[in-house]
Tab-separated table of C-alpha atoms (C1' of nucleotides) in Angstrom:
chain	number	residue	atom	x	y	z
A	1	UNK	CA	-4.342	23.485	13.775
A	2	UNK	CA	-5.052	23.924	10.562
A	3	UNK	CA	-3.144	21.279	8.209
A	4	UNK	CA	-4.279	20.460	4.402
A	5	UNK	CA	-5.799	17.702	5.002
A	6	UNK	CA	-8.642	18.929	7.269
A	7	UNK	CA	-11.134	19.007	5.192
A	8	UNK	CA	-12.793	16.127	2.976
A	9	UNK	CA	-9.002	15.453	1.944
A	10	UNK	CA	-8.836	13.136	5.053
A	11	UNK	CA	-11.187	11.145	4.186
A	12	UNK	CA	-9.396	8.093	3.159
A	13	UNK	CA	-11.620	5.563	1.829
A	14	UNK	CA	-13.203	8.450	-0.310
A	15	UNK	CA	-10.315	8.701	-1.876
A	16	UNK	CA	-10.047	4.900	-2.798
A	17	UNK	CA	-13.232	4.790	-4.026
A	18	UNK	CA	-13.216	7.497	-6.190
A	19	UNK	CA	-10.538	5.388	-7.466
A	20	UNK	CA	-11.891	2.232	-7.979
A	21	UNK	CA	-14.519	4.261	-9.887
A	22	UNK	CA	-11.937	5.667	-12.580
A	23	UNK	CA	-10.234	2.516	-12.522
A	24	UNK	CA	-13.253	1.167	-14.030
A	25	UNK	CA	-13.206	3.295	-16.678
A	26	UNK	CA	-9.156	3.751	-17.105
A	27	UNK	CA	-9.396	1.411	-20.121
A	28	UNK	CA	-10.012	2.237	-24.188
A	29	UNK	CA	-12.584	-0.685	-24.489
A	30	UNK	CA	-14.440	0.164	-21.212
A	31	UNK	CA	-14.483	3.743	-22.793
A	32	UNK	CA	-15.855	2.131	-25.863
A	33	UNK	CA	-18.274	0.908	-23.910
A	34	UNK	CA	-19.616	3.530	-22.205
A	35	UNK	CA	-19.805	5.610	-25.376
A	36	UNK	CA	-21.988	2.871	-26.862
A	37	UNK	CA	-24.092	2.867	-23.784
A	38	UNK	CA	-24.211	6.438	-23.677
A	39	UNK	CA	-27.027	5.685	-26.882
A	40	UNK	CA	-29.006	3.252	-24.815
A	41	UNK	CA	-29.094	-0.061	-23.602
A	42	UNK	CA	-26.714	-3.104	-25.461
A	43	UNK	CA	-26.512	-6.967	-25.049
A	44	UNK	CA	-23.170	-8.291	-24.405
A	45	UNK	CA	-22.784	-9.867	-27.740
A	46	UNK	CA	-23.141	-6.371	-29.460
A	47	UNK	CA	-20.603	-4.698	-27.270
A	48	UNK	CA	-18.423	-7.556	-28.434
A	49	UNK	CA	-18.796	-6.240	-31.895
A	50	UNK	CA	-17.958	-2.913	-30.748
A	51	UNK	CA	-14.774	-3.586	-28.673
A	52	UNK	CA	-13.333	-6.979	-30.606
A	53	UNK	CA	-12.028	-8.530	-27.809
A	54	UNK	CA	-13.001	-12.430	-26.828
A	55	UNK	CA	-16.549	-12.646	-25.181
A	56	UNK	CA	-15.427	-13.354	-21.482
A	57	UNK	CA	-13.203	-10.196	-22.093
A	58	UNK	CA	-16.069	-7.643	-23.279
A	59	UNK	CA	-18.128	-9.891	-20.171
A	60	UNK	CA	-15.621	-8.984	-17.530
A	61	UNK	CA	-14.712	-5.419	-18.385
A	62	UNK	CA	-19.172	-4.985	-17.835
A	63	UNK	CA	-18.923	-7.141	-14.465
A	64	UNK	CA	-15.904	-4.614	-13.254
A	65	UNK	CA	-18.379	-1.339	-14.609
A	66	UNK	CA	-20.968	-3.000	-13.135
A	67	UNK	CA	-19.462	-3.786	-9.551
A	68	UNK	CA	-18.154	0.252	-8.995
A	69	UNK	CA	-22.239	0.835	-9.523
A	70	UNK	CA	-21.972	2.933	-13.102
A	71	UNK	CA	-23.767	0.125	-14.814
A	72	UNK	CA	-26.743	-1.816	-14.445
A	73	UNK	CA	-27.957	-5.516	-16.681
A	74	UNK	CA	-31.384	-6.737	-16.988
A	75	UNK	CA	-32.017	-10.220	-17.883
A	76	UNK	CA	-34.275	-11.055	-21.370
A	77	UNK	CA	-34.471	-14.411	-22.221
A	78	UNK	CA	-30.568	-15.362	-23.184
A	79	UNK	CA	-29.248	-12.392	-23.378
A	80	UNK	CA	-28.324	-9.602	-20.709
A	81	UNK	CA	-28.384	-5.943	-21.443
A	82	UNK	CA	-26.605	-3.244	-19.563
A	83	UNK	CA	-27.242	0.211	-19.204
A	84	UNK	CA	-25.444	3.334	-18.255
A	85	UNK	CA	-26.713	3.990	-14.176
A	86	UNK	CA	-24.771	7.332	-14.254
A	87	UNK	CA	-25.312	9.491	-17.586
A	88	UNK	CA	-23.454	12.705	-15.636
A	89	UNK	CA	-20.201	10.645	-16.235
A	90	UNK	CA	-20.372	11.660	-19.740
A	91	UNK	CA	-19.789	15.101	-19.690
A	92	UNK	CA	-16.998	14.325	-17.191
A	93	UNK	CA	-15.560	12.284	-19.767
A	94	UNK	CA	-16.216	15.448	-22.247
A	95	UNK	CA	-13.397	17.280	-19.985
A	96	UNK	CA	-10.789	14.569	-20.291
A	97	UNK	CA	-11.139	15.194	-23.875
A	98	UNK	CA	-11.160	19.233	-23.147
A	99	UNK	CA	-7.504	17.980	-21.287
A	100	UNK	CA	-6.438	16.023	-24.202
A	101	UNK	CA	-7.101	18.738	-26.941
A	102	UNK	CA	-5.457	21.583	-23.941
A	103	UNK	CA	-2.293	19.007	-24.254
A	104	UNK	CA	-2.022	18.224	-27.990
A	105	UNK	CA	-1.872	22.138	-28.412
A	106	UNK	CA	0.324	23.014	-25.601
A	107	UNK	CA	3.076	20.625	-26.898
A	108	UNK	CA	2.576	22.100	-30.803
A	109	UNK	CA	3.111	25.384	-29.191
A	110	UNK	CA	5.917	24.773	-27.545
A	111	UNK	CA	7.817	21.841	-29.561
A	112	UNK	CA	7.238	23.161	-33.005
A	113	UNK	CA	10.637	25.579	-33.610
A	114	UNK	CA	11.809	24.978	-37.187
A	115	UNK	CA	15.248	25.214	-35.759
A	116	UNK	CA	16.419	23.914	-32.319
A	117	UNK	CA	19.012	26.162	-31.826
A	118	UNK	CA	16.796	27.065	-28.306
A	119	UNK	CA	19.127	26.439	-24.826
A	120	UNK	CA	15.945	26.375	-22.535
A	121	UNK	CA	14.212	23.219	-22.477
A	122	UNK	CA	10.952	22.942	-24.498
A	123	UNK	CA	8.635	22.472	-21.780
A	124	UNK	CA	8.828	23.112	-17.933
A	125	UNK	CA	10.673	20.659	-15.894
B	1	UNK	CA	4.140	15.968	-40.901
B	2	UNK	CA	5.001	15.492	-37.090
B	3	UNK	CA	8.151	15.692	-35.064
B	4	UNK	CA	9.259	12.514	-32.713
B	5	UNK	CA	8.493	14.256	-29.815
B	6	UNK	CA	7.765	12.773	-26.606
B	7	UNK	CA	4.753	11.196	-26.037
B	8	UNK	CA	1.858	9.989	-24.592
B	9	UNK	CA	-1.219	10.493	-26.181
B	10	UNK	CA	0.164	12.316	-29.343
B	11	UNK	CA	-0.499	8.940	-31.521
B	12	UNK	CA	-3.089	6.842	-29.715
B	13	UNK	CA	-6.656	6.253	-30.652
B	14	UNK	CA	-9.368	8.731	-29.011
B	15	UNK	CA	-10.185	6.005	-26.288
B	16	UNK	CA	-6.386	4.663	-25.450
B	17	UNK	CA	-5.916	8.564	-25.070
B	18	UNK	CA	-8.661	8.778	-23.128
B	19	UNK	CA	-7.586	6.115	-20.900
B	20	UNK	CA	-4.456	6.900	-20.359
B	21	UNK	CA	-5.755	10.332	-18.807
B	22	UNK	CA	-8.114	8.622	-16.679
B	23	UNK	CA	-5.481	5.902	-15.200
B	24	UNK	CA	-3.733	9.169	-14.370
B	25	UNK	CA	-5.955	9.993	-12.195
B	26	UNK	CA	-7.349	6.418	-11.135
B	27	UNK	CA	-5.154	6.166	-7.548
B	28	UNK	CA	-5.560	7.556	-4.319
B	29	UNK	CA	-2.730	9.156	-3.837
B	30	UNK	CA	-3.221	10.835	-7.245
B	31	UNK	CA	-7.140	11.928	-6.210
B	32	UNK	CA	-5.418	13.188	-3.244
B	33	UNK	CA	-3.189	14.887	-4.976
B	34	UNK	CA	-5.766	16.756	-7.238
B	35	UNK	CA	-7.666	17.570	-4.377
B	36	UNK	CA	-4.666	19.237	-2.527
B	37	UNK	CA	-4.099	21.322	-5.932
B	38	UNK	CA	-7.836	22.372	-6.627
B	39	UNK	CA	-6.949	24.975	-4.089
B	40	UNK	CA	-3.136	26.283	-5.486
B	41	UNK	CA	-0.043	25.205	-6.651
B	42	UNK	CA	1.822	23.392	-3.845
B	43	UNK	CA	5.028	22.295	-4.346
B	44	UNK	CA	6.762	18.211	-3.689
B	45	UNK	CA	7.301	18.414	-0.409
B	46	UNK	CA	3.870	19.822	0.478
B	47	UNK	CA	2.360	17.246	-1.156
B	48	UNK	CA	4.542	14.125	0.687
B	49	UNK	CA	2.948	15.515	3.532
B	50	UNK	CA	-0.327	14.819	2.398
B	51	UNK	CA	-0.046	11.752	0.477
B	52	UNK	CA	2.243	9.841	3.285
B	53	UNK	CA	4.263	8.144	0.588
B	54	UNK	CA	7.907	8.378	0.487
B	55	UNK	CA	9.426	11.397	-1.952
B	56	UNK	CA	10.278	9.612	-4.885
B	57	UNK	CA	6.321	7.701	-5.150
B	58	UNK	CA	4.965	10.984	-4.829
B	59	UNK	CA	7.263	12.515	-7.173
B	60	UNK	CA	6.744	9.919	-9.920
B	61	UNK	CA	2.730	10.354	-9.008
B	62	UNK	CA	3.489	13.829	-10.236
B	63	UNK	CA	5.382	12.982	-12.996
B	64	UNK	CA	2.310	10.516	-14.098
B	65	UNK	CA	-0.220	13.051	-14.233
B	66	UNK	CA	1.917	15.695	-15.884
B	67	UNK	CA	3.081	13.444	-18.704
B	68	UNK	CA	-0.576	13.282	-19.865
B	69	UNK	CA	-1.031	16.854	-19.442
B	70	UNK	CA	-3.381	17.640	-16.517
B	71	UNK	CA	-0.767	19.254	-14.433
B	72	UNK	CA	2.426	21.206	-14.989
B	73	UNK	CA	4.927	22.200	-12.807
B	74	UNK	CA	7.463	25.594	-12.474
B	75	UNK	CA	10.646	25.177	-10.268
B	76	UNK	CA	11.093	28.238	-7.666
B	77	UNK	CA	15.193	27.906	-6.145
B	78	UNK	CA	15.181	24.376	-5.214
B	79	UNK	CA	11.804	23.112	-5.325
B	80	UNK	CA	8.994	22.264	-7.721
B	81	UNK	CA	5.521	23.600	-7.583
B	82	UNK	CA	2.837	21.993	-9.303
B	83	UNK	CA	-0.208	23.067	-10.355
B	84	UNK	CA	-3.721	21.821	-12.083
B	85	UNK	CA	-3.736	22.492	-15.644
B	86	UNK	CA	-7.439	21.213	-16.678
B	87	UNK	CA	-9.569	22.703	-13.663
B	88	UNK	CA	-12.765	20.974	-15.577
B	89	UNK	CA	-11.625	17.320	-14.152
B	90	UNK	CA	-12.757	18.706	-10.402
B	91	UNK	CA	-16.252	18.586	-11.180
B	92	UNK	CA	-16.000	15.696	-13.468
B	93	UNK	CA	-15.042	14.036	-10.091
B	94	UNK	CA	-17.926	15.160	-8.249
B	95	UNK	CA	-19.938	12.808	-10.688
B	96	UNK	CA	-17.676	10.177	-9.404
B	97	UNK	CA	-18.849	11.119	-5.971
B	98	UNK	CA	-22.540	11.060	-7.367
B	99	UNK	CA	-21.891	7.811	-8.853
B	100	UNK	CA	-20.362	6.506	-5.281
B	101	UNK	CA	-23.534	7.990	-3.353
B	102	UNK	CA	-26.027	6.609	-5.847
B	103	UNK	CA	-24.680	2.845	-5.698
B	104	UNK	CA	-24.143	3.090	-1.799
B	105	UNK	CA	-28.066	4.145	-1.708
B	106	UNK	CA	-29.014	1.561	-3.796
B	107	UNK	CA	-26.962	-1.111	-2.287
B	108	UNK	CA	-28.788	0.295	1.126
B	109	UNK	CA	-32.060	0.001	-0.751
B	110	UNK	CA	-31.723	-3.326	-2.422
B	111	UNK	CA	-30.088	-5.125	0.646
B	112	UNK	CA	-31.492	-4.295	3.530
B	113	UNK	CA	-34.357	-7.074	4.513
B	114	UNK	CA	-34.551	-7.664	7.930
B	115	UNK	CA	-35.215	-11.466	6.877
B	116	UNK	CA	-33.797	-13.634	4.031
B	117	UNK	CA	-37.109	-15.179	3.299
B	118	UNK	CA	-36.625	-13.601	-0.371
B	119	UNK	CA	-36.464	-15.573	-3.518
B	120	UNK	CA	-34.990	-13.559	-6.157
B	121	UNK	CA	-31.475	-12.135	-5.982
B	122	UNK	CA	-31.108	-8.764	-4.285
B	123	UNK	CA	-29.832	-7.155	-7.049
B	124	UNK	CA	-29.982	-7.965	-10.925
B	125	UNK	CA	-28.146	-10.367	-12.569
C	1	DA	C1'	-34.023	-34.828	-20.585
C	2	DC	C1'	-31.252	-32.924	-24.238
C	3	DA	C1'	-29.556	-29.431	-27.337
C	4	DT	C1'	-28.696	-24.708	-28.384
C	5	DT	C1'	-27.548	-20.020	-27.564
C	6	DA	C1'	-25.868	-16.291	-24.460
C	7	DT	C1'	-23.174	-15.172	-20.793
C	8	DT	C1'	-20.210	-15.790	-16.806
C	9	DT	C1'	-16.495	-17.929	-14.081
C	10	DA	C1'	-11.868	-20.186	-13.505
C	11	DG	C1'	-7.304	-20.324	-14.253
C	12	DC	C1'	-3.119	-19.175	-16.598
C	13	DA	C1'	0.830	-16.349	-18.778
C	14	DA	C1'	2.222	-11.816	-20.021
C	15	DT	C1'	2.257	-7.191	-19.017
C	16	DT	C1'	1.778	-3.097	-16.221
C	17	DC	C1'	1.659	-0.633	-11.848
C	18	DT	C1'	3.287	0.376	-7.194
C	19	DG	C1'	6.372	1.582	-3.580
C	20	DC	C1'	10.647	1.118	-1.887
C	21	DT	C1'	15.941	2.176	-1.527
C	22	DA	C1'	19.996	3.937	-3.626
C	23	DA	C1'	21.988	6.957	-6.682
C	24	DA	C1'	21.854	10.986	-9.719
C	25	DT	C1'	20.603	15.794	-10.759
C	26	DA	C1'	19.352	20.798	-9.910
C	27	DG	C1'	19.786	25.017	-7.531
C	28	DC	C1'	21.603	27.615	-3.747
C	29	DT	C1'	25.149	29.406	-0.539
C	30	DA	C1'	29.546	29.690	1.702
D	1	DT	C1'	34.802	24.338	-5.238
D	2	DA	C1'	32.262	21.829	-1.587
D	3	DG	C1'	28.177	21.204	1.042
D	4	DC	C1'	23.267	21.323	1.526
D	5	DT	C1'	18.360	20.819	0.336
D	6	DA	C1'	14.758	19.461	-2.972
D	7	DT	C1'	13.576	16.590	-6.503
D	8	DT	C1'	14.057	13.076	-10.045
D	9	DT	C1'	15.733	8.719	-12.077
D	10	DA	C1'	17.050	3.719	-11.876
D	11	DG	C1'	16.223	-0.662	-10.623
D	12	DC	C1'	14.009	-4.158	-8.068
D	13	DA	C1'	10.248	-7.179	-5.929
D	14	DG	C1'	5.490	-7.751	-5.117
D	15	DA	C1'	0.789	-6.876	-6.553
D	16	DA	C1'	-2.727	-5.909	-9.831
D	17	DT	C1'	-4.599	-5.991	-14.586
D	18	DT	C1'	-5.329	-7.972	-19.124
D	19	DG	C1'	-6.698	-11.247	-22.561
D	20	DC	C1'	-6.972	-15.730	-23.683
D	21	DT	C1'	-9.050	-20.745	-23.613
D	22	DA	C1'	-11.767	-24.083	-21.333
D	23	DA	C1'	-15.391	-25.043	-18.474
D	24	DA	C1'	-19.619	-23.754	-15.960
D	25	DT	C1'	-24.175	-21.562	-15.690
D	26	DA	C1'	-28.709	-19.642	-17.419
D	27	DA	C1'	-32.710	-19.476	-20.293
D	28	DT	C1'	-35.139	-21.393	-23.980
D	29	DG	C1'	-36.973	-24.806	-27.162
D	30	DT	C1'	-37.494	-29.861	-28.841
DNA sequence: ACATTATTTAGCAATTCTGCTAAATAGCTA
DNA sequence: TAGCTATTTAGCAGAATTGCTAAATAATGT
């Protein structure tokens, strides 16, 4: 019997953890992060600069990269640096931008009538 | 100048935009969901089937991931078909996957003493 | 030991997300 | 029109996430 789900679709803590993964990164100064990382390795007190949030904010959005396995810290002296553990992530973060342009232009293309005078609704329901 | 219209990432900073695309996708029903399509449009009811959740979770799933533009959806009589619209996120997720293998290994490699005589932490700080 | 700097952890309030049921809508057919 | 199926919307309760301040920990130097 040959359902949908036979093949890696079944696989349900795949799924989740694939998940916890993007949750990780589902968040503008996580993003800001990784692009800063993307350059090399940063102590915590510069991504603070970067992102502007409190310290034990900018500490815990690292500790949540950090525990899905996409980052990595060394210890030196005081400070702690982290480091991007999976560089392929950055092209895949290249397509949600491909995604984001695809969008911007689909909704000029289909919103943009000088005159709504149109009966069928601008975009498919 | 632009028009009101509808949404989501029309106004938002690279990385918010960003982020919201990624929380789109950053659920396992949604990964599920993504999977299922990779292969063809399917339409709501298909997809109940292979997410387990009741209609109207599934269906505002749906509606999640097509208001930031990675699917779309045509209706056909009484039912909805979606489909993938950015076919580049499928192997951005197989970094995920690479991402998932790599910290399994390492946790394997970095935790697995058959005594705790060891001093130092098992993995960095 | 004490002080200083860098970072993490705890704990709290506000917000967002999730999944459900019930009700509304859309399209089809008699 | 009514009746039927497929899907979406509304509204709610419970859970998760976020960002903050205050307190704890870590490494270094006096």
């Amino acid at each position: 019997m040959q359902t949908i789900q036979n093949t890696a679709l079944a696989d349900l803590s795949l799924f989740e953890a694939r998940a916890q993964v993007l949750r990780a990164l589902a968040h503008p100064a996580r993003l800001r992060i990784m692009a800063a990382l993307a350059e090399g390795e940063r102590c915590v007190c510069e991504l603070q600069d970067l992102v502007g949030s409190s310290l034990p904010t900018v500490s815990r959005h690292l500790s949540q990269m950090k525990a899905v396995g996409i980052l990595a810290c060394r210890r030196q002296g005081t400070q702690v640096y982290y480091r991007l553990l999976v560089p392929c992530l950055l092209p895949a973060l290249d397509c949600v931008d491909r995604a984001l342009r695809a969008d911007s232009e689909r909704r000029v293309a289909c919103c943009s009538r000088p005159d709504e005078q149109g009966g069928e609704p601008c975009c498919d329901a």
